[in-house]
Short mmCIF file of C-alpha atoms in Angstrom, two decimals:
data_model
loop_
_atom_site.label_atom_id
_atom_site.label_comp_id
_atom_site.label_asym_id
_atom_site.label_seq_id
_atom_site.Cartn_x
_atom_site.Cartn_y
_atom_site.Cartn_z
CA MET A 533 34.97 112.95 118.75
CA ASP A 534 36.90 116.13 118.18
CA GLU A 535 39.28 116.20 115.50
CA SER A 536 42.44 118.45 115.12
CA PRO A 537 42.42 121.16 112.42
CA GLY A 538 43.38 119.79 109.05
CA GLN A 539 42.58 116.33 109.78
CA LYS A 540 40.71 114.44 107.00
CA THR A 541 36.84 113.56 107.44
CA ARG A 542 35.11 111.26 105.06
CA GLY A 543 36.99 112.57 101.73
CA ARG A 544 36.54 116.38 103.03
CA ILE A 545 39.09 118.82 104.69
CA TYR A 546 38.58 121.73 107.06
CA LYS A 547 38.67 125.00 105.29
CA TRP A 548 41.48 126.34 107.34
CA ASP A 549 43.95 123.78 106.28
CA PRO A 550 46.77 125.50 105.06
CA LEU A 551 47.41 123.45 102.06
CA THR A 552 43.73 124.18 101.15
CA LEU A 553 43.85 127.80 101.99
CA CYS A 554 47.27 128.09 99.85
CA PHE A 555 45.38 126.18 96.90
CA ARG A 556 42.57 128.60 97.35
CA GLY A 557 44.94 131.56 97.08
CA LEU A 558 46.49 130.42 93.97
CA LEU A 559 43.34 130.03 92.35
CA ALA A 560 41.90 133.39 93.29
CA GLU A 561 45.14 134.75 92.00
CA LYS A 562 44.72 133.29 88.86
CA TRP A 563 41.41 134.61 88.48
CA ALA A 564 42.27 138.44 89.69
CA MET A 565 44.69 138.53 86.75
CA ARG A 566 42.18 137.83 84.08
CA GLY A 567 40.24 140.75 85.87
CA LYS A 568 37.54 138.64 87.25
CA SER A 569 35.98 137.68 90.44
CA PHE A 570 36.87 134.13 91.81
CA PRO A 571 33.94 132.13 91.38
CA ALA A 572 34.61 130.03 94.93
CA LYS A 573 30.87 128.83 95.07
CA GLU A 574 31.01 127.23 91.64
CA ILE A 575 34.05 125.14 92.46
CA GLY A 576 33.16 124.46 96.01
CA MET A 577 35.53 126.95 97.64
CA GLN A 578 32.86 129.32 99.39
CA GLU A 579 33.90 131.08 102.59
CA PRO A 580 30.56 129.58 104.36
CA GLY A 581 30.53 126.18 106.23
CA PRO A 582 33.41 124.42 107.50
CA PHE A 583 34.41 122.15 104.76
CA GLY A 584 35.51 122.13 101.20
CA THR A 585 36.20 119.16 98.99
CA CYS A 586 39.33 118.32 97.38
CA GLU A 587 37.67 116.57 94.32
CA GLN A 588 35.96 119.90 93.43
CA LEU A 589 39.13 121.60 93.60
CA THR A 590 41.16 119.82 91.02
CA ARG A 591 40.01 120.50 87.76
CA LEU A 592 43.00 120.22 84.98
CA GLU A 593 42.52 123.78 84.01
CA HIS A 594 42.97 125.27 87.65
CA MET A 595 46.18 123.12 87.84
CA GLU A 596 47.43 124.74 84.96
CA GLY A 597 46.88 128.14 85.90
CA MET A 598 48.48 127.24 89.29
CA ALA A 599 51.62 125.65 87.55
CA ARG A 600 52.24 128.42 85.56
CA TYR A 601 52.76 130.92 88.23
CA ARG A 602 54.13 129.02 90.97
CA ARG A 603 57.39 127.34 91.93
CA VAL A 604 58.03 123.84 91.48
CA LYS A 605 58.40 123.51 95.18
CA ASP A 606 55.10 125.06 95.67
CA ILE A 607 53.54 122.40 93.17
CA GLY A 608 55.47 119.44 94.86
CA MET A 609 53.91 120.48 98.09
CA LEU A 610 50.33 120.49 96.69
CA SER A 611 50.93 117.03 95.11
CA MET A 612 50.55 115.81 98.68
CA VAL A 613 47.11 117.25 99.57
CA SER A 614 45.36 114.25 97.77
CA LYS A 615 45.57 111.36 95.33
CA THR A 616 43.17 113.40 92.83
CA ILE A 617 45.16 116.54 93.16
CA ASN A 618 48.26 114.46 92.85
CA GLN A 619 46.69 112.70 89.56
CA HIS A 620 45.77 116.20 87.99
CA ILE A 621 49.55 117.42 88.39
CA ILE A 622 50.78 114.22 86.73
CA ASP A 623 48.36 114.88 83.95
CA TYR A 624 49.51 118.50 83.76
CA ILE A 625 53.08 117.40 83.68
CA SER A 626 52.54 115.18 80.66
CA THR A 627 50.78 117.91 78.72
CA SER A 628 52.67 120.05 76.12
CA SER A 629 52.20 123.57 78.41
CA GLY A 630 53.34 121.50 81.56
CA SER A 631 56.21 119.88 79.83
CA LYS A 632 57.23 123.43 78.50
CA ARG A 633 56.72 125.21 82.01
CA LEU A 634 58.75 122.32 84.07
CA LEU A 635 61.87 121.30 81.62
CA LEU A 636 63.73 123.96 81.33
CA GLN A 637 66.31 123.61 78.73
CA ASP A 638 68.84 126.70 79.16
CA PHE A 639 71.89 123.96 78.99
CA HIS A 640 74.47 125.93 77.04
CA ASN A 641 74.91 128.85 79.25
CA LEU A 642 78.14 128.14 80.89
CA GLY A 643 80.23 130.86 80.77
CA LEU A 644 81.30 133.23 83.68
CA LEU A 645 77.69 135.42 83.10
CA GLY A 646 75.79 132.20 82.78
CA SER A 647 77.09 130.33 85.96
CA ARG A 648 74.45 131.78 88.54
CA GLN A 649 72.00 130.68 85.63
CA ASN A 650 73.63 127.39 85.52
CA SER A 651 73.14 127.01 89.54
CA ILE A 652 69.38 128.10 89.26
CA ILE A 653 68.65 125.46 86.45
CA LEU A 654 70.57 122.79 88.43
CA GLN A 655 68.32 123.63 91.73
CA HIS A 656 65.30 123.53 89.41
CA TYR A 657 66.24 119.82 88.56
CA ARG A 658 66.74 119.06 92.09
CA LEU A 659 63.20 120.23 92.94
CA LEU A 660 61.50 118.60 89.76
CA GLY A 661 63.25 115.28 90.83
CA LEU A 662 61.48 115.67 94.25
CA LEU A 663 58.04 116.56 92.61
CA LEU A 664 58.36 113.39 90.53
CA LYS A 665 59.24 111.39 93.14
CA ARG A 666 56.09 112.24 95.15
CA CYS A 667 53.75 112.44 92.19
CA THR A 668 54.81 108.92 91.31
CA LEU A 669 54.82 107.53 94.84
CA LEU A 670 52.29 105.17 94.07
CA LEU A 671 53.24 103.48 91.11
CA PRO A 672 55.67 100.52 90.61
CA THR A 673 59.36 101.56 90.12
CA LYS A 674 59.19 100.32 86.01
CA GLU A 675 55.89 102.26 85.64
CA ARG A 676 57.62 105.64 87.42
CA LEU A 677 60.59 105.27 85.09
CA LYS A 678 58.44 104.64 82.12
CA TYR A 679 56.35 107.72 83.14
CA ILE A 680 59.70 110.00 83.44
CA HIS A 681 61.51 108.66 80.25
CA LYS A 682 58.25 109.65 78.44
CA ILE A 683 58.62 113.40 79.39
CA PHE A 684 62.31 113.45 79.45
CA ALA A 685 62.28 111.93 75.78
CA GLU A 686 61.27 115.33 74.43
CA VAL A 687 64.49 117.07 75.76
CA SER A 688 67.49 116.39 73.22
CA CYS A 689 70.32 117.25 75.71
CA PHE A 690 68.90 114.47 77.91
CA LYS A 691 69.64 111.77 75.53
CA PHE A 692 72.99 110.06 75.06
CA ASN A 693 73.87 111.62 71.35
CA GLY A 694 71.23 114.55 71.57
CA CYS A 695 73.40 117.27 72.05
CA ALA A 696 75.54 118.63 69.26
CA ASP A 697 78.08 120.23 71.82
CA PRO A 698 78.19 118.04 75.25
CA MET A 699 81.20 119.65 76.71
CA GLN A 700 79.51 122.83 76.72
CA CYS A 701 76.12 121.44 77.89
CA SER A 702 74.69 121.05 81.51
CA GLY A 703 71.92 118.82 80.44
CA PHE A 704 73.50 115.45 81.71
CA SER A 705 74.10 117.37 84.86
CA CYS A 706 70.51 118.41 85.33
CA TYR A 707 69.65 114.74 84.48
CA GLY A 708 72.08 113.52 87.38
CA VAL A 709 70.72 115.85 90.12
CA PHE A 710 67.27 114.92 88.93
CA LEU A 711 67.94 111.32 89.23
CA GLN A 712 69.80 111.67 92.57
CA ASN A 713 66.87 113.41 94.15
CA LEU A 714 64.22 110.99 92.48
CA THR A 715 66.08 107.88 93.73
CA ALA A 716 67.11 108.97 97.19
CA GLY A 717 66.27 106.65 99.94
CA TRP A 718 65.58 103.76 97.55
CA ASP A 719 66.73 100.52 98.13
CA GLU A 720 69.45 98.86 96.24
CA LEU A 721 67.08 96.47 94.22
CA GLU A 722 65.09 99.56 92.90
CA CYS A 723 68.67 101.26 92.14
CA HIS A 724 69.58 98.01 90.25
CA ARG A 725 66.11 98.60 88.33
CA VAL A 726 67.16 102.12 87.55
CA TYR A 727 70.55 101.41 86.08
CA ASN A 728 68.87 98.47 84.16
CA PHE A 729 66.47 100.74 82.78
CA LEU A 730 69.02 103.82 81.58
CA CYS A 731 71.01 101.19 79.93
CA GLU A 732 68.20 99.44 78.02
CA MET A 733 67.10 103.42 77.02
CA THR A 734 70.93 104.38 75.94
CA ASP A 735 71.87 101.23 74.83
CA LEU A 736 74.94 102.23 77.29
CA SER A 737 76.01 98.57 77.53
CA ARG A 738 76.39 98.27 73.75
CA LYS A 739 78.26 101.41 73.37
CA MET A 740 80.92 100.42 76.25
CA GLN A 741 81.34 97.15 74.51
CA THR A 742 82.42 99.45 71.60
CA ILE A 743 84.89 101.49 73.10
CA VAL A 744 86.52 98.60 75.55
CA PHE A 745 87.08 96.36 72.55
CA SER A 746 88.10 99.13 70.22
CA LYS A 747 91.69 100.35 69.67
CA PRO A 748 92.40 103.30 72.09
CA GLY A 749 91.39 106.66 70.71
CA SER A 750 89.76 104.89 67.77
CA ALA A 751 86.16 106.10 68.98
CA GLN A 752 86.99 109.79 70.48
CA LYS A 753 83.30 110.70 70.25
CA LEU A 754 81.84 107.78 71.81
CA GLU A 755 84.50 107.63 74.81
CA LEU A 756 83.71 111.17 75.46
CA ARG A 757 79.98 110.77 75.72
CA THR A 758 80.21 107.61 77.76
CA ARG A 759 82.58 109.50 80.05
CA LEU A 760 80.29 112.60 80.29
CA PHE A 761 76.91 110.50 80.98
CA CYS A 762 78.35 108.14 83.41
CA ARG A 763 79.95 110.93 85.32
CA ASN A 764 77.58 113.81 85.14
CA VAL A 765 74.16 111.52 85.38
CA LEU A 766 75.57 108.50 87.22
CA LEU A 767 78.52 109.46 89.43
CA ASP A 768 79.16 113.03 90.28
CA HIS A 769 76.16 114.21 92.44
CA TRP A 770 75.87 111.84 95.37
CA ARG A 771 76.00 113.26 98.79
CA HIS A 772 77.34 109.95 100.20
CA ARG A 773 80.45 108.18 99.11
CA SER A 774 78.78 104.67 99.58
CA ASP A 775 76.11 105.84 96.70
CA SER A 776 78.74 106.85 94.48
CA ALA A 777 80.50 103.21 94.93
CA PHE A 778 77.01 101.56 94.19
CA TRP A 779 76.78 103.39 90.75
CA LEU A 780 80.34 102.95 89.99
CA THR A 781 80.09 99.15 90.59
CA ARG A 782 77.07 98.93 88.41
CA ILE A 783 79.29 100.18 85.67
CA LEU A 784 82.12 98.16 86.21
CA LYS A 785 81.46 95.04 87.41
CA PRO A 786 79.73 93.31 84.58
CA TRP A 787 83.06 93.39 82.59
CA PRO A 788 86.26 91.23 83.13
CA ILE A 789 89.05 92.79 84.71
CA VAL A 790 90.86 94.07 81.64
CA ASN A 791 87.74 95.81 80.56
CA GLN A 792 86.92 97.14 83.98
CA ALA A 793 90.62 99.06 83.79
CA ARG A 794 89.78 100.25 80.35
CA LEU A 795 86.30 101.76 81.58
CA LEU A 796 88.23 103.25 84.59
CA TYR A 797 90.52 105.21 82.37
CA ILE A 798 88.15 106.42 80.16
CA ILE A 799 85.86 107.76 82.78
CA PHE A 800 88.34 109.43 85.24
CA GLY A 801 91.67 109.46 83.09
CA PRO A 802 93.39 112.58 81.75
CA THR A 803 91.61 114.51 79.15
CA SER A 804 92.54 117.47 76.74
CA PRO A 805 91.40 120.68 78.20
CA LEU A 806 90.53 121.79 74.64
CA ASP A 807 87.97 119.30 73.44
CA GLY A 808 87.65 116.77 76.48
CA GLN A 809 89.04 113.64 74.73
CA VAL A 810 90.90 111.02 76.87
CA ILE A 811 94.58 111.24 76.30
CA TRP A 812 95.69 107.63 76.35
CA GLN A 813 99.60 108.34 75.79
CA ASN A 814 99.89 110.64 78.82
CA MET A 815 101.28 107.66 81.39
CA ILE A 816 103.44 106.51 78.91
CA ASP A 817 105.33 109.27 77.00
CA GLY A 818 106.49 111.00 80.21
CA PRO A 819 105.82 111.76 83.76
CA THR A 820 102.58 113.13 84.41
CA ASP A 821 101.31 115.59 86.96
CA GLU A 822 98.75 114.94 90.17
CA SER A 823 96.00 116.58 88.45
CA SER A 824 96.01 113.66 85.36
CA LEU A 825 95.63 111.03 88.17
CA ARG A 826 93.66 112.64 90.84
CA GLY A 827 90.40 111.23 89.30
CA LEU A 828 91.52 107.61 88.97
CA ALA A 829 93.15 107.56 92.64
CA ASP A 830 89.67 109.14 93.91
CA ALA A 831 87.94 106.25 92.06
CA ILE A 832 90.41 103.32 93.45
CA ARG A 833 89.88 104.83 96.84
CA LEU A 834 86.06 105.03 96.55
CA LEU A 835 86.11 101.23 95.59
CA TYR A 836 88.38 100.17 98.18
CA ASP A 837 87.23 102.49 101.16
CA THR A 838 83.72 102.05 101.03
CA GLY A 839 83.57 98.47 102.15
CA THR A 840 81.06 97.30 99.60
CA LYS A 841 80.86 93.65 99.30
CA GLU A 842 81.26 93.37 95.79
CA TRP A 843 85.00 94.58 95.94
CA THR A 844 87.57 92.87 98.16
CA ALA A 845 90.88 94.16 98.64
CA ASP A 846 92.35 91.65 96.01
CA ASP A 847 89.75 92.80 93.53
CA VAL A 848 90.66 96.49 93.95
CA ILE A 849 94.51 95.64 93.77
CA SER A 850 94.03 93.57 90.46
CA LEU A 851 92.55 96.42 88.94
CA VAL A 852 95.14 98.97 89.77
CA ASP A 853 97.79 96.47 88.41
CA GLU A 854 95.73 96.12 85.16
CA LEU A 855 95.36 99.76 84.76
CA SER A 856 98.89 100.43 85.02
CA VAL A 857 99.18 98.76 81.45
CA VAL A 858 96.25 100.79 79.86
CA PRO A 859 96.68 101.16 77.03
CA ARG A 860 100.43 99.88 77.43
CA GLU A 861 102.70 99.78 80.33
CA TRP A 862 102.74 102.96 82.12
CA LEU A 863 105.98 104.68 83.36
CA LEU A 864 107.01 103.52 86.96
CA GLU A 865 106.99 107.17 88.04
CA ASN A 866 103.61 107.55 86.93
CA ASN A 867 102.57 104.32 88.73
CA ALA A 868 104.00 105.51 92.00
CA ARG A 869 102.47 108.74 91.71
CA LEU A 870 99.25 106.93 91.35
CA LEU A 871 99.70 104.63 94.41
CA ILE A 872 100.61 107.54 96.95
CA LEU A 873 97.63 109.60 95.51
CA SER A 874 95.39 106.37 96.29
CA GLY A 875 96.72 106.42 99.96
CA ASN A 876 98.53 104.33 102.44
CA ASN A 877 96.54 101.45 102.59
CA ILE A 878 96.14 100.70 98.67
CA CYS A 879 99.77 101.66 98.19
CA PHE A 880 100.95 99.09 101.16
CA THR A 881 98.50 96.23 99.92
CA PHE A 882 99.71 96.76 96.44
CA MET A 883 103.23 96.19 97.13
CA ALA A 884 102.85 93.56 99.89
CA SER A 885 100.98 91.84 96.92
CA LYS A 886 104.40 91.87 94.82
CA ALA A 887 106.55 90.77 98.07
CA VAL A 888 104.30 87.69 98.81
CA ASN A 889 104.60 86.84 94.88
CA GLY A 890 108.25 86.89 94.89
CA ARG A 891 108.62 90.06 92.64
CA ALA A 892 111.30 91.73 94.70
CA THR A 893 113.33 93.36 91.85
CA GLU A 894 110.15 95.03 90.49
CA LEU A 895 109.12 96.13 94.04
CA ALA A 896 112.74 97.83 94.62
CA ARG A 897 112.39 99.83 91.50
CA LEU A 898 108.87 100.92 92.39
CA ILE A 899 110.25 102.07 96.22
CA VAL A 900 113.07 104.15 94.06
CA PHE A 901 110.23 105.98 91.94
CA LEU A 902 108.27 106.68 95.36
CA ALA A 903 110.97 108.17 96.59
CA LEU A 904 111.63 110.29 93.40
CA VAL A 905 107.88 111.31 93.29
CA CYS A 906 108.25 112.56 97.34
CA GLU A 907 111.33 114.32 96.08
CA LYS A 908 109.31 116.09 93.14
CA ASP A 909 105.95 116.46 94.43
CA LEU A 910 107.49 117.75 97.93
CA TYR A 911 105.98 114.69 100.01
CA CYS A 912 107.89 113.78 103.17
CA MET A 913 110.74 111.44 102.37
CA ASP A 914 110.22 109.45 105.49
CA TRP A 915 107.05 108.43 104.31
CA ALA A 916 108.93 106.45 101.62
CA VAL A 917 111.27 105.09 104.08
CA LYS A 918 108.38 103.83 106.55
CA MET A 919 106.61 102.37 103.35
CA MET A 920 109.66 100.27 102.74
CA LEU A 921 110.41 99.23 106.24
CA LYS A 922 106.53 97.87 106.40
CA ILE A 923 107.21 95.89 103.19
CA TYR A 924 110.54 94.51 104.47
CA LYS A 925 108.65 92.89 107.58
CA VAL A 926 106.46 91.23 104.73
CA PHE A 927 109.25 89.08 103.80
CA SER A 928 109.33 86.12 106.24
CA THR A 929 112.82 84.84 106.18
CA SER A 930 116.07 87.00 106.83
CA GLY A 931 117.65 85.90 103.45
CA GLU A 932 114.52 87.38 101.62
CA ARG A 933 114.88 90.56 103.58
CA SER A 934 118.53 90.94 102.87
CA ASN A 935 117.96 90.13 99.27
CA PHE A 936 115.14 92.76 99.10
CA LEU A 937 117.47 95.52 100.49
CA GLN A 938 120.27 94.63 98.15
CA ASN A 939 117.35 95.08 95.22
CA VAL A 940 116.70 98.50 96.42
CA ALA A 941 120.17 99.73 96.65
CA ASP A 942 120.82 98.08 92.94
CA ALA A 943 117.74 99.77 91.88
CA PHE A 944 118.86 103.13 93.06
CA ALA A 945 122.24 102.64 91.05
CA CYS A 946 120.47 101.04 88.18
CA VAL A 947 117.89 104.26 87.59
CA LEU A 948 120.54 106.72 88.05
CA MET A 949 122.79 104.94 85.52
CA GLU A 950 119.55 104.99 82.90
CA MET A 951 118.87 108.48 83.67
CA LEU A 952 122.37 109.62 83.03
CA GLN A 953 122.34 107.83 79.64
CA SER A 954 119.16 109.45 78.98
CA ALA A 955 120.39 112.79 79.38
CA MET A 956 123.73 112.30 77.53
CA SER A 957 122.01 110.87 74.36
CA GLY A 958 118.82 113.02 74.14
CA HIS A 959 118.02 116.01 71.95
CA HIS A 960 118.32 119.59 73.09
CA GLU A 961 114.77 119.74 74.49
CA GLU A 962 114.92 116.03 75.86
CA GLU A 963 118.30 116.76 77.28
CA GLU A 964 117.14 119.60 79.66
CA ARG A 965 114.16 117.46 80.66
CA ASN A 966 116.11 114.50 81.32
CA ILE A 967 118.92 116.49 83.17
CA LEU A 968 116.29 118.00 85.32
CA ASN A 969 114.89 114.27 86.12
CA LEU A 970 118.41 113.22 86.90
CA PHE A 971 118.94 116.11 89.12
CA HIS A 972 115.50 115.18 90.98
CA MET A 973 116.83 111.62 91.38
CA VAL A 974 120.19 112.44 92.70
CA HIS A 975 118.32 114.61 95.52
CA ALA A 976 115.73 111.59 96.01
CA GLN A 977 118.62 109.12 96.87
CA ALA A 978 120.42 111.47 99.27
CA ASN A 979 117.24 112.31 101.04
CA PHE A 980 116.14 108.85 101.11
CA HIS A 981 119.24 107.52 102.51
CA LYS A 982 119.30 110.16 105.05
CA GLU A 983 115.99 109.15 106.46
CA VAL A 984 117.28 105.66 106.52
CA LEU A 985 120.36 106.85 108.56
CA TYR A 986 118.04 108.91 110.79
CA LEU A 987 115.85 106.00 111.68
CA THR A 988 118.76 103.74 112.31
CA MET A 989 120.61 106.31 114.53
CA ASN A 990 117.32 107.03 116.29
CA ASN A 991 116.54 103.02 116.98
CA THR A 992 120.47 102.80 118.11
CA LEU A 993 120.48 105.42 120.53
CA SER A 994 116.95 104.23 122.05
CA THR A 995 118.38 100.73 122.77
#
C-alpha cells in the first residue's frame, strides 16, 4: 500500500519530510560553523536511501547546537517530530545552557528606548509557553507544573518577593503571557490545579490573609506585590473576558464578602503614580476622577457581565455595596461615579435593591449625586432622569412613589444647603473648591429639572 510523503513507517520517516530536512539543515549549519564537514552517515542522515531514523538524530549535543542558533518557535515545531526529539528538548531545557538560552531576563529595560525590547521579551515568553505546552503534553498536569516551576525557580523576577524593583520590572508580565499560552485550551479543572499550585508555591493565600486583616496601608509593600502578581500574572493577559473572570473568581471566592471587597480595592483601586502604593483615602477625602475608579468598575462589570455561575447578580451588588465602605464610607459622589462607570444594568440593579429594601432616603441622595456626576463629567442629564423613572416604577404603591419623589426633591435642597455651608465655613483653598462644587450642584439641579420638564411636557403632548 502506498503512503503519502512524510507518513511514519515503523518508526522511520521519509527523508523528504519537511521537518526532517529542516532538522538536517540545522545540524549541517552547526558543523559548517565549526569549519567541518557534516557527518551525515555517522548520524544516520546520509543522502542515499529513502529513510532516516528519528532516534539517530536526537543526541543531546545536536539539540544544544540546534537550540543555540534557532528561535523558540522553531524548537517548538521540532518538539512535535517524535517523542524522542521531544524528550531531548525537555532534557536540553533543563540544562544550564538551555535555561540560559531560553529564559531571557532583561526585565528592567522599560524606558522609551526599552519599549521595543520589552515587546520582544513578552513575545519570547509567549512562544516559550507554547513550546513547553507541546513538550509537556504527555505529562499529568501536576508533573507539568512541577517541571516548569523547577525551571522558573532560577529566575528571581518570577518569584513573589524576588525582584528589588517590581514597579520597573516586566518579570511578572512575562510570567503572565507564558501562563496564558501554556494553559490556553485547558479545562476548568486543570486551571483550578494551576491556581492552587501557584498559591502553594508563592504562599499567596497567607499573603492575602495578611493584607485583608491588617490595617489598610500598614503592609504597603505586600499590598503592592500582591496587586502586581494578581494583575500581571493572573488577570491582565487573557484574550477572552470569561478567562479573566475565571481567574478573578479564584482570587476572590475563597474569602467572605468583606475581604473580597478589600482585595478588589487592593488589586484594582487607585494607586500613587510615584511608587505604585494603594491610595486608601482617595474615596474618602474628596471627589475623585474617573481614572481612579475605572479599574474597579471594569472588574465589577467583568463579574456581572460574563454570566459565570459562581456570581449571581445579588453577589455582585453586595460586593459593590461592601466596596463603598472600604476602608471607610465613601463620599456619595464617588459612589455615584463608580455606579455610572459600572454600566446601566449594575447601576439600576444596585438602586432597585435599595428601593425594594425601603431605603428611599438614601436612594434619593444617590440620585442627586448621579445628577452631579453627569454635570461634572459631561454625561447626558436625561440618563439620570430616565434612571430615576425606572427606579420610580420599582415601588409598588402610589404612596411609596410619592414619598420617593418627595425624598428626591428634599435631597436636592439638603445637599445644596450642605454645600453652601461648606463653601462659607472652609479655609481659602477649601473655599474655592467648595464654591466650585456648589456651582456644579446648582447647574446639576437646574439641568435635572429641565429634563424632567421636557419628559413631562412631551408625554403630555403625546396623549
